[in-house]
Amino acid sequence: MGLLAYAKRTAQLLRRDKYLLLALLPCLLFKLVFNYIPMAGIVLAFRKFSYAHPIFGTEWVGLHYFKLFFRSPDAWPVIRNTLLINVYGLLFGFFAPVALALLFNEVRVKWFRKLAQTASYIPHFVSVVVLVGMMKLFLSPSSGMVNKVIAAFGGTPIYFFTEPEWFRTLFVASGIWQGVGWGSIIYLAAIAGIDAELYESSYMDGANRFRQMWHITLPGIRPVVILLLIYNIGGLLGSSTDKVLLMYNPLTYSTGDVLGTYLYRVGLLGDNFSLGVAIGLFNAVVGLLLLSIANWFGKRFANVGVM
């Protein structure tokens, strides 16, 4: 009887929301065609790819390509670079949008707040190609504005894009500049959802704006902060491969070569598709594991999770 009632309830919901479901259908088809069906290609990580045979008809080699990757002298440097870039981005970049949203919330001059918000959003719409081109222009050792300032103070021009020690700094700093304003939008939306009466009551009790921020605003947006932190932890082995490809060169491989670029070189340029799929599968599995661990901690200590 319970199952029958559930089926009737489901049928009622489907009839009620049929137009919304139809509107969602193109998105579902897109995901099915470009995300789920291609997942069958994961089998290539365990087979020796050959142009002469179909994917499921090639030789089964088991974990051969995983062993090949981990025995490679490039494996651990690439994994280390990927982790370091993303950990630095998480440490220095994750809380920047939170801080910016709190600052915007404290600005009481509306026209100035709108102007500052608009200015902070604009970098998000700059393409990665243009962003890296701007960086190379500003940091050029011969004509770059930054090196001209360094030379004006008696310093020696720095070849930023050829010195490995500068790669991670440039990558993380440019990412923060590009995403901090856009990332603050979701926190501003969360702040807007906090009950205004809480601020009024605290003001009547003598709380200043700093105490209101500390005791009302921050606790009010904590679930959103934790939720986004979980997502970011899940992507610690991911990276903006296109940006790295545009920024790095053989001189900066020691600090700039990440899993995505290594996969691109050995899998596509090196015509070793099975090894590339194995690296990609390793990346995805580790990402899922990190996401699950972060989600467990979020639910355990803050009762916030993604699943």
PDB file of C-alpha atoms in Angstrom:
ATOM      1  CA  MET A   1       0.000   0.000   0.000  1.00  0.00           C
ATOM      2  CA  GLY A   2       2.869   2.350   0.780  1.00  0.00           C
ATOM      3  CA  LEU A   3       4.493   1.608  -2.581  1.00  0.00           C
ATOM      4  CA  LEU A   4       1.219   2.291  -4.411  1.00  0.00           C
ATOM      5  CA  ALA A   5       0.784   5.624  -2.624  1.00  0.00           C
ATOM      6  CA  TYR A   6       4.362   6.563  -3.501  1.00  0.00           C
ATOM      7  CA  ALA A   7       3.743   5.715  -7.180  1.00  0.00           C
ATOM      8  CA  LYS A   8       0.578   7.838  -7.238  1.00  0.00           C
ATOM      9  CA  ARG A   9       2.373  10.735  -5.585  1.00  0.00           C
ATOM     10  CA  THR A  10       5.201  10.496  -8.113  1.00  0.00           C
ATOM     11  CA  ALA A  11       2.721  10.434 -11.013  1.00  0.00           C
ATOM     12  CA  GLN A  12       0.994  13.547  -9.626  1.00  0.00           C
ATOM     13  CA  LEU A  13       4.314  15.380  -9.356  1.00  0.00           C
ATOM     14  CA  LEU A  14       5.246  14.396 -12.906  1.00  0.00           C
ATOM     15  CA  ARG A  15       1.921  15.678 -14.244  1.00  0.00           C
ATOM     16  CA  ARG A  16       2.222  18.879 -12.236  1.00  0.00           C
ATOM     17  CA  ASP A  17       5.787  19.643 -13.298  1.00  0.00           C
ATOM     18  CA  LYS A  18       5.685  18.248 -16.848  1.00  0.00           C
ATOM     19  CA  TYR A  19       6.550  21.580 -18.483  1.00  0.00           C
ATOM     20  CA  LEU A  20       9.457  22.158 -16.126  1.00  0.00           C
ATOM     21  CA  LEU A  21      10.720  18.649 -16.873  1.00  0.00           C
ATOM     22  CA  LEU A  22      10.432  19.314 -20.611  1.00  0.00           C
ATOM     23  CA  ALA A  23      12.482  22.480 -20.154  1.00  0.00           C
ATOM     24  CA  LEU A  24      15.084  20.407 -18.296  1.00  0.00           C
ATOM     25  CA  LEU A  25      15.207  17.744 -21.011  1.00  0.00           C
ATOM     26  CA  PRO A  26      17.824  19.453 -23.250  1.00  0.00           C
ATOM     27  CA  CYS A  27      20.198  19.739 -20.270  1.00  0.00           C
ATOM     28  CA  LEU A  28      19.706  16.083 -19.406  1.00  0.00           C
ATOM     29  CA  LEU A  29      20.346  15.063 -23.011  1.00  0.00           C
ATOM     30  CA  PHE A  30      23.486  17.181 -23.107  1.00  0.00           C
ATOM     31  CA  LYS A  31      24.792  15.521 -19.936  1.00  0.00           C
ATOM     32  CA  LEU A  32      23.868  12.088 -21.244  1.00  0.00           C
ATOM     33  CA  VAL A  33      25.586  12.531 -24.610  1.00  0.00           C
ATOM     34  CA  PHE A  34      28.705  14.404 -23.520  1.00  0.00           C
ATOM     35  CA  ASN A  35      29.243  13.177 -19.941  1.00  0.00           C
ATOM     36  CA  TYR A  36      27.717   9.765 -19.301  1.00  0.00           C
ATOM     37  CA  ILE A  37      27.962   7.909 -22.619  1.00  0.00           C
ATOM     38  CA  PRO A  38      31.690   8.780 -23.007  1.00  0.00           C
ATOM     39  CA  MET A  39      32.298   7.181 -19.594  1.00  0.00           C
ATOM     40  CA  ALA A  40      32.319   3.846 -21.418  1.00  0.00           C
ATOM     41  CA  GLY A  41      35.754   4.901 -22.657  1.00  0.00           C
ATOM     42  CA  ILE A  42      37.113   4.370 -19.141  1.00  0.00           C
ATOM     43  CA  VAL A  43      37.710   0.773 -20.193  1.00  0.00           C
ATOM     44  CA  LEU A  44      40.670   2.037 -22.238  1.00  0.00           C
ATOM     45  CA  ALA A  45      42.595   2.450 -18.979  1.00  0.00           C
ATOM     46  CA  PHE A  46      42.642  -1.356 -18.765  1.00  0.00           C
ATOM     47  CA  ARG A  47      43.066  -2.163 -22.471  1.00  0.00           C
ATOM     48  CA  LYS A  48      45.812  -1.557 -25.017  1.00  0.00           C
ATOM     49  CA  PHE A  49      44.343   0.925 -27.460  1.00  0.00           C
ATOM     50  CA  SER A  50      44.680   0.175 -31.140  1.00  0.00           C
ATOM     51  CA  TYR A  51      43.260   2.039 -34.130  1.00  0.00           C
ATOM     52  CA  ALA A  52      42.720  -1.310 -35.855  1.00  0.00           C
ATOM     53  CA  HIS A  53      40.306  -2.658 -33.229  1.00  0.00           C
ATOM     54  CA  PRO A  54      37.177  -1.386 -31.461  1.00  0.00           C
ATOM     55  CA  ILE A  55      37.560  -0.201 -27.879  1.00  0.00           C
ATOM     56  CA  PHE A  56      36.068  -3.343 -26.353  1.00  0.00           C
ATOM     57  CA  GLY A  57      37.997  -5.631 -28.705  1.00  0.00           C
ATOM     58  CA  THR A  58      41.520  -4.617 -27.780  1.00  0.00           C
ATOM     59  CA  GLU A  59      43.926  -6.556 -25.569  1.00  0.00           C
ATOM     60  CA  TRP A  60      43.147  -6.526 -21.839  1.00  0.00           C
ATOM     61  CA  VAL A  61      46.216  -5.409 -19.881  1.00  0.00           C
ATOM     62  CA  GLY A  62      44.711  -4.794 -16.441  1.00  0.00           C
ATOM     63  CA  LEU A  63      46.604  -2.275 -14.324  1.00  0.00           C
ATOM     64  CA  HIS A  64      49.562  -2.036 -16.710  1.00  0.00           C
ATOM     65  CA  TYR A  65      49.088   1.653 -17.533  1.00  0.00           C
ATOM     66  CA  PHE A  66      48.580   2.638 -13.904  1.00  0.00           C
ATOM     67  CA  LYS A  67      51.865   0.912 -13.032  1.00  0.00           C
ATOM     68  CA  LEU A  68      53.509   2.580 -16.029  1.00  0.00           C
ATOM     69  CA  PHE A  69      52.414   5.992 -14.805  1.00  0.00           C
ATOM     70  CA  PHE A  70      53.450   5.545 -11.170  1.00  0.00           C
ATOM     71  CA  ARG A  71      56.813   4.068 -12.171  1.00  0.00           C
ATOM     72  CA  SER A  72      57.494   7.036 -14.407  1.00  0.00           C
ATOM     73  CA  PRO A  73      59.964   9.602 -12.987  1.00  0.00           C
ATOM     74  CA  ASP A  74      57.461  12.311 -13.896  1.00  0.00           C
ATOM     75  CA  ALA A  75      54.550  10.913 -11.878  1.00  0.00           C
ATOM     76  CA  TRP A  76      55.262  12.225  -8.395  1.00  0.00           C
ATOM     77  CA  PRO A  77      56.582  15.653  -9.487  1.00  0.00           C
ATOM     78  CA  VAL A  78      53.411  16.128 -11.547  1.00  0.00           C
ATOM     79  CA  ILE A  79      51.151  15.059  -8.660  1.00  0.00           C
ATOM     80  CA  ARG A  80      53.118  17.304  -6.268  1.00  0.00           C
ATOM     81  CA  ASN A  81      52.814  20.291  -8.597  1.00  0.00           C
ATOM     82  CA  THR A  82      49.080  19.746  -9.000  1.00  0.00           C
ATOM     83  CA  LEU A  83      48.532  19.488  -5.256  1.00  0.00           C
ATOM     84  CA  LEU A  84      50.691  22.492  -4.413  1.00  0.00           C
ATOM     85  CA  ILE A  85      49.044  24.772  -6.968  1.00  0.00           C
ATOM     86  CA  ASN A  86      45.576  23.834  -5.760  1.00  0.00           C
ATOM     87  CA  VAL A  87      46.456  23.920  -2.057  1.00  0.00           C
ATOM     88  CA  TYR A  88      47.944  27.395  -2.475  1.00  0.00           C
ATOM     89  CA  GLY A  89      44.853  28.434  -4.399  1.00  0.00           C
ATOM     90  CA  LEU A  90      42.663  27.079  -1.611  1.00  0.00           C
ATOM     91  CA  LEU A  91      44.659  28.705   1.191  1.00  0.00           C
ATOM     92  CA  PHE A  92      45.000  32.135  -0.392  1.00  0.00           C
ATOM     93  CA  GLY A  93      42.046  32.225  -2.753  1.00  0.00           C
ATOM     94  CA  PHE A  94      39.118  30.503  -1.095  1.00  0.00           C
ATOM     95  CA  PHE A  95      38.504  33.026   1.675  1.00  0.00           C
ATOM     96  CA  ALA A  96      39.216  36.065  -0.492  1.00  0.00           C
ATOM     97  CA  PRO A  97      35.630  36.158  -1.895  1.00  0.00           C
ATOM     98  CA  VAL A  98      34.274  35.743   1.649  1.00  0.00           C
ATOM     99  CA  ALA A  99      36.306  38.712   2.870  1.00  0.00           C
ATOM    100  CA  LEU A 100      35.313  40.789  -0.156  1.00  0.00           C
ATOM    101  CA  ALA A 101      31.609  40.004   0.377  1.00  0.00           C
ATOM    102  CA  LEU A 102      31.886  41.050   4.022  1.00  0.00           C
ATOM    103  CA  LEU A 103      33.551  44.300   2.957  1.00  0.00           C
ATOM    104  CA  PHE A 104      30.866  45.018   0.367  1.00  0.00           C
ATOM    105  CA  ASN A 105      28.201  44.323   2.984  1.00  0.00           C
ATOM    106  CA  GLU A 106      29.719  46.936   5.283  1.00  0.00           C
ATOM    107  CA  VAL A 107      29.777  49.690   2.647  1.00  0.00           C
ATOM    108  CA  ARG A 108      26.804  51.972   3.196  1.00  0.00           C
ATOM    109  CA  VAL A 109      27.321  54.315   0.206  1.00  0.00           C
ATOM    110  CA  LYS A 110      25.203  52.510  -2.397  1.00  0.00           C
ATOM    111  CA  TRP A 111      26.672  54.057  -5.554  1.00  0.00           C
ATOM    112  CA  PHE A 112      30.223  53.305  -4.427  1.00  0.00           C
ATOM    113  CA  ARG A 113      29.309  49.726  -3.478  1.00  0.00           C
ATOM    114  CA  LYS A 114      27.698  49.102  -6.874  1.00  0.00           C
ATOM    115  CA  LEU A 115      30.681  50.591  -8.671  1.00  0.00           C
ATOM    116  CA  ALA A 116      33.159  48.508  -6.650  1.00  0.00           C
ATOM    117  CA  GLN A 117      31.146  45.330  -7.158  1.00  0.00           C
ATOM    118  CA  THR A 118      30.930  45.883 -10.913  1.00  0.00           C
ATOM    119  CA  ALA A 119      34.680  46.531 -11.104  1.00  0.00           C
ATOM    120  CA  SER A 120      35.387  43.327  -9.175  1.00  0.00           C
ATOM    121  CA  TYR A 121      33.128  41.240 -11.469  1.00  0.00           C
ATOM    122  CA  ILE A 122      34.706  42.376 -14.749  1.00  0.00           C
ATOM    123  CA  PRO A 123      37.885  40.196 -14.562  1.00  0.00           C
ATOM    124  CA  HIS A 124      35.698  37.081 -14.495  1.00  0.00           C
ATOM    125  CA  PHE A 125      34.622  37.804 -18.078  1.00  0.00           C
ATOM    126  CA  VAL A 126      38.205  38.127 -19.342  1.00  0.00           C
ATOM    127  CA  SER A 127      39.112  34.959 -21.233  1.00  0.00           C
ATOM    128  CA  VAL A 128      42.081  32.925 -20.061  1.00  0.00           C
ATOM    129  CA  VAL A 129      43.926  33.645 -23.313  1.00  0.00           C
ATOM    130  CA  VAL A 130      43.545  37.404 -22.817  1.00  0.00           C
ATOM    131  CA  LEU A 131      44.457  37.126 -19.134  1.00  0.00           C
ATOM    132  CA  VAL A 132      47.729  35.301 -19.827  1.00  0.00           C
ATOM    133  CA  GLY A 133      48.481  37.723 -22.664  1.00  0.00           C
ATOM    134  CA  MET A 134      48.013  40.649 -20.258  1.00  0.00           C
ATOM    135  CA  MET A 135      50.298  38.989 -17.712  1.00  0.00           C
ATOM    136  CA  LYS A 136      53.028  38.453 -20.295  1.00  0.00           C
ATOM    137  CA  LEU A 137      52.668  42.059 -21.422  1.00  0.00           C
ATOM    138  CA  PHE A 138      52.844  43.527 -17.904  1.00  0.00           C
ATOM    139  CA  LEU A 139      55.647  41.193 -16.783  1.00  0.00           C
ATOM    140  CA  SER A 140      57.812  41.398 -19.881  1.00  0.00           C
ATOM    141  CA  PRO A 141      61.502  41.741 -18.869  1.00  0.00           C
ATOM    142  CA  SER A 142      62.130  44.387 -21.543  1.00  0.00           C
ATOM    143  CA  SER A 143      58.941  46.457 -21.785  1.00  0.00           C
ATOM    144  CA  GLY A 144      56.712  45.256 -18.946  1.00  0.00           C
ATOM    145  CA  MET A 145      55.375  47.804 -16.508  1.00  0.00           C
ATOM    146  CA  VAL A 146      56.358  45.715 -13.481  1.00  0.00           C
ATOM    147  CA  ASN A 147      59.975  45.354 -14.550  1.00  0.00           C
ATOM    148  CA  LYS A 148      60.178  49.040 -15.400  1.00  0.00           C
ATOM    149  CA  VAL A 149      59.183  49.807 -11.805  1.00  0.00           C
ATOM    150  CA  ILE A 150      61.771  47.308 -10.532  1.00  0.00           C
ATOM    151  CA  ALA A 151      64.444  48.890 -12.728  1.00  0.00           C
ATOM    152  CA  ALA A 152      63.444  52.382 -11.560  1.00  0.00           C
ATOM    153  CA  PHE A 153      64.287  51.348  -7.995  1.00  0.00           C
ATOM    154  CA  GLY A 154      67.649  49.947  -9.068  1.00  0.00           C
ATOM    155  CA  GLY A 155      66.586  46.298  -9.298  1.00  0.00           C
ATOM    156  CA  THR A 156      67.324  43.712 -11.973  1.00  0.00           C
ATOM    157  CA  PRO A 157      64.525  42.779 -14.394  1.00  0.00           C
ATOM    158  CA  ILE A 158      62.912  39.429 -13.578  1.00  0.00           C
ATOM    159  CA  TYR A 159      62.055  36.882 -16.261  1.00  0.00           C
ATOM    160  CA  PHE A 160      58.828  35.860 -14.556  1.00  0.00           C
ATOM    161  CA  PHE A 161      57.639  33.355 -17.158  1.00  0.00           C
ATOM    162  CA  THR A 162      60.941  31.504 -17.419  1.00  0.00           C
ATOM    163  CA  GLU A 163      61.767  31.178 -13.724  1.00  0.00           C
ATOM    164  CA  PRO A 164      60.122  28.112 -12.104  1.00  0.00           C
ATOM    165  CA  GLU A 165      59.866  29.686  -8.641  1.00  0.00           C
ATOM    166  CA  TRP A 166      57.476  32.349  -9.973  1.00  0.00           C
ATOM    167  CA  PHE A 167      55.056  30.039 -11.768  1.00  0.00           C
ATOM    168  CA  ARG A 168      52.810  29.091  -8.839  1.00  0.00           C
ATOM    169  CA  THR A 169      52.713  32.660  -7.534  1.00  0.00           C
ATOM    170  CA  LEU A 170      51.617  34.005 -10.914  1.00  0.00           C
ATOM    171  CA  PHE A 171      49.074  31.225 -11.419  1.00  0.00           C
ATOM    172  CA  VAL A 172      47.426  31.589  -8.002  1.00  0.00           C
ATOM    173  CA  ALA A 173      47.542  35.390  -7.861  1.00  0.00           C
ATOM    174  CA  SER A 174      46.018  35.801 -11.324  1.00  0.00           C
ATOM    175  CA  GLY A 175      43.314  33.278 -10.434  1.00  0.00           C
ATOM    176  CA  ILE A 176      42.413  35.209  -7.289  1.00  0.00           C
ATOM    177  CA  TRP A 177      42.281  38.491  -9.225  1.00  0.00           C
ATOM    178  CA  GLN A 178      40.055  36.977 -11.871  1.00  0.00           C
ATOM    179  CA  GLY A 179      37.652  35.134  -9.588  1.00  0.00           C
ATOM    180  CA  VAL A 180      37.425  37.009  -6.292  1.00  0.00           C
ATOM    181  CA  GLY A 181      34.666  39.409  -7.359  1.00  0.00           C
ATOM    182  CA  TRP A 182      32.559  36.793  -9.090  1.00  0.00           C
ATOM    183  CA  GLY A 183      32.993  34.387  -6.194  1.00  0.00           C
ATOM    184  CA  SER A 184      31.710  36.978  -3.739  1.00  0.00           C
ATOM    185  CA  ILE A 185      28.271  37.002  -5.392  1.00  0.00           C
ATOM    186  CA  ILE A 186      27.105  33.778  -3.756  1.00  0.00           C
ATOM    187  CA  TYR A 187      28.232  35.002  -0.324  1.00  0.00           C
ATOM    188  CA  LEU A 188      26.449  38.324  -0.828  1.00  0.00           C
ATOM    189  CA  ALA A 189      23.305  36.361  -1.682  1.00  0.00           C
ATOM    190  CA  ALA A 190      23.723  34.330   1.513  1.00  0.00           C
ATOM    191  CA  ILE A 191      24.203  37.529   3.540  1.00  0.00           C
ATOM    192  CA  ALA A 192      21.055  38.994   1.991  1.00  0.00           C
ATOM    193  CA  GLY A 193      19.128  35.976   3.299  1.00  0.00           C
ATOM    194  CA  ILE A 194      20.015  36.663   6.932  1.00  0.00           C
ATOM    195  CA  ASP A 195      17.096  37.981   8.983  1.00  0.00           C
ATOM    196  CA  ALA A 196      17.444  41.776   9.307  1.00  0.00           C
ATOM    197  CA  GLU A 197      15.806  41.627  12.735  1.00  0.00           C
ATOM    198  CA  LEU A 198      18.927  39.947  14.097  1.00  0.00           C
ATOM    199  CA  TYR A 199      20.979  43.030  13.217  1.00  0.00           C
ATOM    200  CA  GLU A 200      18.354  45.331  14.693  1.00  0.00           C
ATOM    201  CA  SER A 201      18.219  43.375  17.939  1.00  0.00           C
ATOM    202  CA  SER A 202      21.993  43.302  18.247  1.00  0.00           C
ATOM    203  CA  TYR A 203      22.168  47.049  17.569  1.00  0.00           C
ATOM    204  CA  MET A 204      19.669  47.650  20.372  1.00  0.00           C
ATOM    205  CA  ASP A 205      21.893  45.571  22.636  1.00  0.00           C
ATOM    206  CA  GLY A 206      24.873  47.781  21.827  1.00  0.00           C
ATOM    207  CA  ALA A 207      26.718  45.590  19.332  1.00  0.00           C
ATOM    208  CA  ASN A 208      28.928  47.494  16.901  1.00  0.00           C
ATOM    209  CA  ARG A 209      29.302  46.541  13.229  1.00  0.00           C
ATOM    210  CA  PHE A 210      32.314  44.335  13.830  1.00  0.00           C
ATOM    211  CA  ARG A 211      30.471  42.307  16.467  1.00  0.00           C
ATOM    212  CA  GLN A 212      27.439  42.056  14.173  1.00  0.00           C
ATOM    213  CA  MET A 213      29.666  40.693  11.428  1.00  0.00           C
ATOM    214  CA  TRP A 214      31.381  38.245  13.776  1.00  0.00           C
ATOM    215  CA  HIS A 215      28.307  36.956  15.597  1.00  0.00           C
ATOM    216  CA  ILE A 216      25.587  37.248  12.931  1.00  0.00           C
ATOM    217  CA  THR A 217      26.964  37.529   9.396  1.00  0.00           C
ATOM    218  CA  LEU A 218      29.686  34.892   9.588  1.00  0.00           C
ATOM    219  CA  PRO A 219      27.508  32.271  11.355  1.00  0.00           C
ATOM    220  CA  GLY A 220      24.741  33.061   8.854  1.00  0.00           C
ATOM    221  CA  ILE A 221      26.884  32.245   5.826  1.00  0.00           C
ATOM    222  CA  ARG A 222      28.794  29.372   7.436  1.00  0.00           C
ATOM    223  CA  PRO A 223      26.778  26.601   5.690  1.00  0.00           C
ATOM    224  CA  VAL A 224      27.506  28.155   2.279  1.00  0.00           C
ATOM    225  CA  VAL A 225      31.196  28.569   3.106  1.00  0.00           C
ATOM    226  CA  ILE A 226      31.516  24.946   4.222  1.00  0.00           C
ATOM    227  CA  LEU A 227      29.593  23.668   1.199  1.00  0.00           C
ATOM    228  CA  LEU A 228      31.860  25.496  -1.251  1.00  0.00           C
ATOM    229  CA  LEU A 229      34.926  24.458   0.731  1.00  0.00           C
ATOM    230  CA  ILE A 230      33.892  20.821   0.301  1.00  0.00           C
ATOM    231  CA  TYR A 231      33.618  21.298  -3.461  1.00  0.00           C
ATOM    232  CA  ASN A 232      37.038  22.966  -3.583  1.00  0.00           C
ATOM    233  CA  ILE A 233      38.682  20.194  -1.582  1.00  0.00           C
ATOM    234  CA  GLY A 234      37.220  17.680  -4.018  1.00  0.00           C
ATOM    235  CA  GLY A 235      39.079  19.457  -6.820  1.00  0.00           C
ATOM    236  CA  LEU A 236      42.550  19.458  -5.259  1.00  0.00           C
ATOM    237  CA  LEU A 237      43.889  17.241  -8.054  1.00  0.00           C
ATOM    238  CA  GLY A 238      42.113  19.236 -10.718  1.00  0.00           C
ATOM    239  CA  SER A 239      43.603  22.275 -12.376  1.00  0.00           C
ATOM    240  CA  SER A 240      42.922  24.845 -15.050  1.00  0.00           C
ATOM    241  CA  THR A 241      44.783  22.926 -17.748  1.00  0.00           C
ATOM    242  CA  ASP A 242      44.176  25.511 -20.459  1.00  0.00           C
ATOM    243  CA  LYS A 243      45.679  28.260 -18.318  1.00  0.00           C
ATOM    244  CA  VAL A 244      48.708  26.139 -17.430  1.00  0.00           C
ATOM    245  CA  LEU A 245      49.230  25.300 -21.101  1.00  0.00           C
ATOM    246  CA  LEU A 246      49.248  28.998 -21.932  1.00  0.00           C
ATOM    247  CA  MET A 247      51.583  29.926 -19.065  1.00  0.00           C
ATOM    248  CA  TYR A 248      54.165  27.190 -18.836  1.00  0.00           C
ATOM    249  CA  ASN A 249      57.129  26.207 -21.005  1.00  0.00           C
ATOM    250  CA  PRO A 250      59.933  23.611 -20.714  1.00  0.00           C
ATOM    251  CA  LEU A 251      61.837  25.917 -18.362  1.00  0.00           C
ATOM    252  CA  THR A 252      58.979  25.877 -15.826  1.00  0.00           C
ATOM    253  CA  TYR A 253      58.017  22.195 -16.053  1.00  0.00           C
ATOM    254  CA  SER A 254      59.564  21.562 -12.628  1.00  0.00           C
ATOM    255  CA  THR A 255      56.855  23.649 -10.912  1.00  0.00           C
ATOM    256  CA  GLY A 256      54.194  24.147 -13.585  1.00  0.00           C
ATOM    257  CA  ASP A 257      53.627  20.716 -15.102  1.00  0.00           C
ATOM    258  CA  VAL A 258      50.360  19.327 -13.661  1.00  0.00           C
ATOM    259  CA  LEU A 259      48.302  16.198 -14.235  1.00  0.00           C
ATOM    260  CA  GLY A 260      46.166  17.828 -16.922  1.00  0.00           C
ATOM    261  CA  THR A 261      49.107  19.027 -19.005  1.00  0.00           C
ATOM    262  CA  TYR A 262      51.040  15.793 -18.505  1.00  0.00           C
ATOM    263  CA  LEU A 263      47.975  13.836 -19.619  1.00  0.00           C
ATOM    264  CA  TYR A 264      47.712  16.086 -22.679  1.00  0.00           C
ATOM    265  CA  ARG A 265      51.338  15.512 -23.654  1.00  0.00           C
ATOM    266  CA  VAL A 266      51.532  11.742 -23.144  1.00  0.00           C
ATOM    267  CA  GLY A 267      47.944  10.928 -24.069  1.00  0.00           C
ATOM    268  CA  LEU A 268      47.173  13.156 -27.048  1.00  0.00           C
ATOM    269  CA  LEU A 269      50.525  14.432 -28.317  1.00  0.00           C
ATOM    270  CA  GLY A 270      52.248  11.161 -27.441  1.00  0.00           C
ATOM    271  CA  ASP A 271      49.454   9.075 -29.007  1.00  0.00           C
ATOM    272  CA  ASN A 272      49.150   6.917 -25.886  1.00  0.00           C
ATOM    273  CA  PHE A 273      45.423   7.109 -25.248  1.00  0.00           C
ATOM    274  CA  SER A 274      45.292   4.251 -22.768  1.00  0.00           C
ATOM    275  CA  LEU A 275      47.881   5.883 -20.519  1.00  0.00           C
ATOM    276  CA  GLY A 276      46.027   9.193 -20.766  1.00  0.00           C
ATOM    277  CA  VAL A 277      42.740   7.564 -19.756  1.00  0.00           C
ATOM    278  CA  ALA A 278      44.462   5.814 -16.842  1.00  0.00           C
ATOM    279  CA  ILE A 279      45.838   9.140 -15.567  1.00  0.00           C
ATOM    280  CA  GLY A 280      42.442  10.783 -15.974  1.00  0.00           C
ATOM    281  CA  LEU A 281      40.715   7.929 -14.125  1.00  0.00           C
ATOM    282  CA  PHE A 282      43.237   8.161 -11.282  1.00  0.00           C
ATOM    283  CA  ASN A 283      42.562  11.897 -11.066  1.00  0.00           C
ATOM    284  CA  ALA A 284      38.786  11.364 -10.971  1.00  0.00           C
ATOM    285  CA  VAL A 285      38.916   8.609  -8.335  1.00  0.00           C
ATOM    286  CA  VAL A 286      41.179  10.644  -6.035  1.00  0.00           C
ATOM    287  CA  GLY A 287      38.905  13.667  -6.506  1.00  0.00           C
ATOM    288  CA  LEU A 288      35.866  11.590  -5.554  1.00  0.00           C
ATOM    289  CA  LEU A 289      37.705  10.244  -2.498  1.00  0.00           C
ATOM    290  CA  LEU A 290      38.699  13.749  -1.359  1.00  0.00           C
ATOM    291  CA  LEU A 291      35.156  14.997  -1.904  1.00  0.00           C
ATOM    292  CA  SER A 292      33.736  12.110   0.146  1.00  0.00           C
ATOM    293  CA  ILE A 293      36.167  12.721   3.008  1.00  0.00           C
ATOM    294  CA  ALA A 294      35.472  16.471   3.027  1.00  0.00           C
ATOM    295  CA  ASN A 295      31.746  15.780   2.877  1.00  0.00           C
ATOM    296  CA  TRP A 296      31.992  13.399   5.853  1.00  0.00           C
ATOM    297  CA  PHE A 297      33.826  16.006   7.921  1.00  0.00           C
ATOM    298  CA  GLY A 298      31.296  18.658   6.885  1.00  0.00           C
ATOM    299  CA  LYS A 299      28.355  16.530   8.006  1.00  0.00           C
ATOM    300  CA  ARG A 300      30.119  15.286  11.101  1.00  0.00           C
ATOM    301  CA  PHE A 301      31.152  18.658  12.513  1.00  0.00           C
ATOM    302  CA  ALA A 302      28.872  21.210  10.835  1.00  0.00           C
ATOM    303  CA  ASN A 303      25.884  19.178   9.610  1.00  0.00           C
ATOM    304  CA  VAL A 304      26.526  20.479   6.079  1.00  0.00           C
ATOM    305  CA  GLY A 305      27.230  18.268   3.069  1.00  0.00           C
ATOM    306  CA  VAL A 306      26.741  17.812  -0.637  1.00  0.00           C
ATOM    307  CA  MET A 307      25.372  14.275  -0.494  1.00  0.00           C
TER     308      MET A 307
END
